[in-house]
PDB file of C-alpha atoms in Angstrom:
ATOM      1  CA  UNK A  12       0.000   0.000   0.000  1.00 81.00           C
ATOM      2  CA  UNK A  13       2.670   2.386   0.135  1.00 85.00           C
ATOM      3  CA  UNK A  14       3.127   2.197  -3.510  1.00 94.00           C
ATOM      4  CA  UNK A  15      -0.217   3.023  -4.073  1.00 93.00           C
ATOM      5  CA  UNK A  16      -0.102   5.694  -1.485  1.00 94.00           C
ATOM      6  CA  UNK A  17       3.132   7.299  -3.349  1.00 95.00           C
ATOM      7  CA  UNK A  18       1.725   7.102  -6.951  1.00 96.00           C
ATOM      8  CA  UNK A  19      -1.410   8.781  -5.345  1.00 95.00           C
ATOM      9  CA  UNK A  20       0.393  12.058  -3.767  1.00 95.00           C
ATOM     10  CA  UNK A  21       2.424  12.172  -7.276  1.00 97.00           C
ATOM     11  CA  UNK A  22      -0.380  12.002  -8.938  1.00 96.00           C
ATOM     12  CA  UNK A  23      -2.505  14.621  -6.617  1.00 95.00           C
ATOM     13  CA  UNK A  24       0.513  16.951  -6.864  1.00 96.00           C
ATOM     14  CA  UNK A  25       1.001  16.762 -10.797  1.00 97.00           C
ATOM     15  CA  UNK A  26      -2.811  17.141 -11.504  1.00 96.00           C
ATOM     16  CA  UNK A  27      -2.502  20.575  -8.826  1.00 93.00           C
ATOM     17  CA  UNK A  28      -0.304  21.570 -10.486  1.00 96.00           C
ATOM     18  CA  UNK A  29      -1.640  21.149 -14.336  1.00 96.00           C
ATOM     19  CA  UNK A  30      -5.599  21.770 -13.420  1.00 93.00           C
ATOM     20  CA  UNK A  31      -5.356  23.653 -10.276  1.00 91.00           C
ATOM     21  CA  UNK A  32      -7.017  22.383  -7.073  1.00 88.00           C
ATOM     22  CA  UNK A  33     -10.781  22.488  -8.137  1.00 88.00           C
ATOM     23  CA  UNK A  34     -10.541  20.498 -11.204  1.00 91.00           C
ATOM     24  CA  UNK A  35     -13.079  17.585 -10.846  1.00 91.00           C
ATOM     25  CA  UNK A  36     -10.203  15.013 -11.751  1.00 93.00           C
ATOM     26  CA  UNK A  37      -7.710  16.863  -8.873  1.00 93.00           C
ATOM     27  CA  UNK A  38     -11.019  16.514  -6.512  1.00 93.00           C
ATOM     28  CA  UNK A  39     -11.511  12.744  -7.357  1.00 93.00           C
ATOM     29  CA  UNK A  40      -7.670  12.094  -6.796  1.00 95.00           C
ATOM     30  CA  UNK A  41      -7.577  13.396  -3.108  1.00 94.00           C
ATOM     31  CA  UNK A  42     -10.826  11.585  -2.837  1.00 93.00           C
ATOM     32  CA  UNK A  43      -9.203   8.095  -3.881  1.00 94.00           C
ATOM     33  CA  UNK A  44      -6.354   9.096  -1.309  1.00 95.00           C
ATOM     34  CA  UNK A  45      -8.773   9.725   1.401  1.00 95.00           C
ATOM     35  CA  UNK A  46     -10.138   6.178   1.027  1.00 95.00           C
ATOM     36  CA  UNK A  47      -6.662   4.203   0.484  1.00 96.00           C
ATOM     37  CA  UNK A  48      -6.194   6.509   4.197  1.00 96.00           C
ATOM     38  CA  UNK A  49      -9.245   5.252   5.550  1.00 96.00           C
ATOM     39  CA  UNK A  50      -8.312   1.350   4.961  1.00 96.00           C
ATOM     40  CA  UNK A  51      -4.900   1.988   6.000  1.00 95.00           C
ATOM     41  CA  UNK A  52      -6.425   3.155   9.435  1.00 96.00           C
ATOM     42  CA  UNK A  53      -4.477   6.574   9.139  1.00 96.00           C
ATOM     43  CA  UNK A  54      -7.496   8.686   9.646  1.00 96.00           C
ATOM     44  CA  UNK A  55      -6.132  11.915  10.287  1.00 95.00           C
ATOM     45  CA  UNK A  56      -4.605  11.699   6.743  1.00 95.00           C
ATOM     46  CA  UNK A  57      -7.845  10.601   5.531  1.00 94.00           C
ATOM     47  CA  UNK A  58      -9.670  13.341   7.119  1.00 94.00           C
ATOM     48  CA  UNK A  59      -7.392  16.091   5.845  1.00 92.00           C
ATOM     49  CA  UNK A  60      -7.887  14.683   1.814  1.00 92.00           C
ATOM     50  CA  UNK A  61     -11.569  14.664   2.435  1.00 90.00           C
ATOM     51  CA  UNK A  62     -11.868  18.174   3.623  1.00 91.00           C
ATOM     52  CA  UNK A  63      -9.528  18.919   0.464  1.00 86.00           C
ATOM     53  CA  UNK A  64     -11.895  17.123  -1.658  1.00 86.00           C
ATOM     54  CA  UNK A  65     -14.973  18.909   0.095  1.00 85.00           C
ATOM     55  CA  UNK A  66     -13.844  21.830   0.131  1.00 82.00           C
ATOM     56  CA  UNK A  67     -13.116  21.790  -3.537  1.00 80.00           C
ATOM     57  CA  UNK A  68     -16.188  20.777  -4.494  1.00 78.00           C
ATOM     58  CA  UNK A  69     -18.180  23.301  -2.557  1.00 79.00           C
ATOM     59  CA  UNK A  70     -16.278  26.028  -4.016  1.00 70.00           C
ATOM     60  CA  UNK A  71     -13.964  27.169  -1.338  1.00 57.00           C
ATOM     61  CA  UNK A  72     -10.209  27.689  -2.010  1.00 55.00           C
ATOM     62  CA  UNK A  73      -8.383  25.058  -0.473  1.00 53.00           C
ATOM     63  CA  UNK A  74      -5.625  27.210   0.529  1.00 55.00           C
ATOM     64  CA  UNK A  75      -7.370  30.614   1.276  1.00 50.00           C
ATOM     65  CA  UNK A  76     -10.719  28.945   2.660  1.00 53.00           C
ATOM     66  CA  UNK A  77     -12.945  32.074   0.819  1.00 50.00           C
ATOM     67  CA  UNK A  78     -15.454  30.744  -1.157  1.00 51.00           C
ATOM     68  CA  UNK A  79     -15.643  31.677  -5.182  1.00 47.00           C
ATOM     69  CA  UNK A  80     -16.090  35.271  -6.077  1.00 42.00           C
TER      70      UNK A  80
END
């Protein structure tokens, strides 16, 4: 699983960086991380990538936390 969990952060950082942090396929990345988290029992980790993914979706900047002007 740490594999997984290492292709999943390169590919959450690469897909920031390409599409920003609101793109729908950025979203669904953090999302997948969130749940390889959640079976790994590492739910702090988990927690933070769903709030990412959350947040994202809901229209708040993940960095600022100000919703979409």
């Amino acid at each position: 699983m740490a594999e997984a969990e290492a292709i999943y952060r390169r590919a959450l950082e690469g897909k920031e960086k390409a599409w920003g942090p609101e793109h729908t396929s950025t979203l669904d990345t953090a999302n997948n991380l969130e749940i390889l988290y959640k079976d790994q029992g590492k739910m702090a980790e988990a927690e933070g990538m769903y709030r990412l993914a959350q947040d994202g979706r809901s229209g708040i900047h993940v960095s600022t936390g100000v919703g979409r002007v």
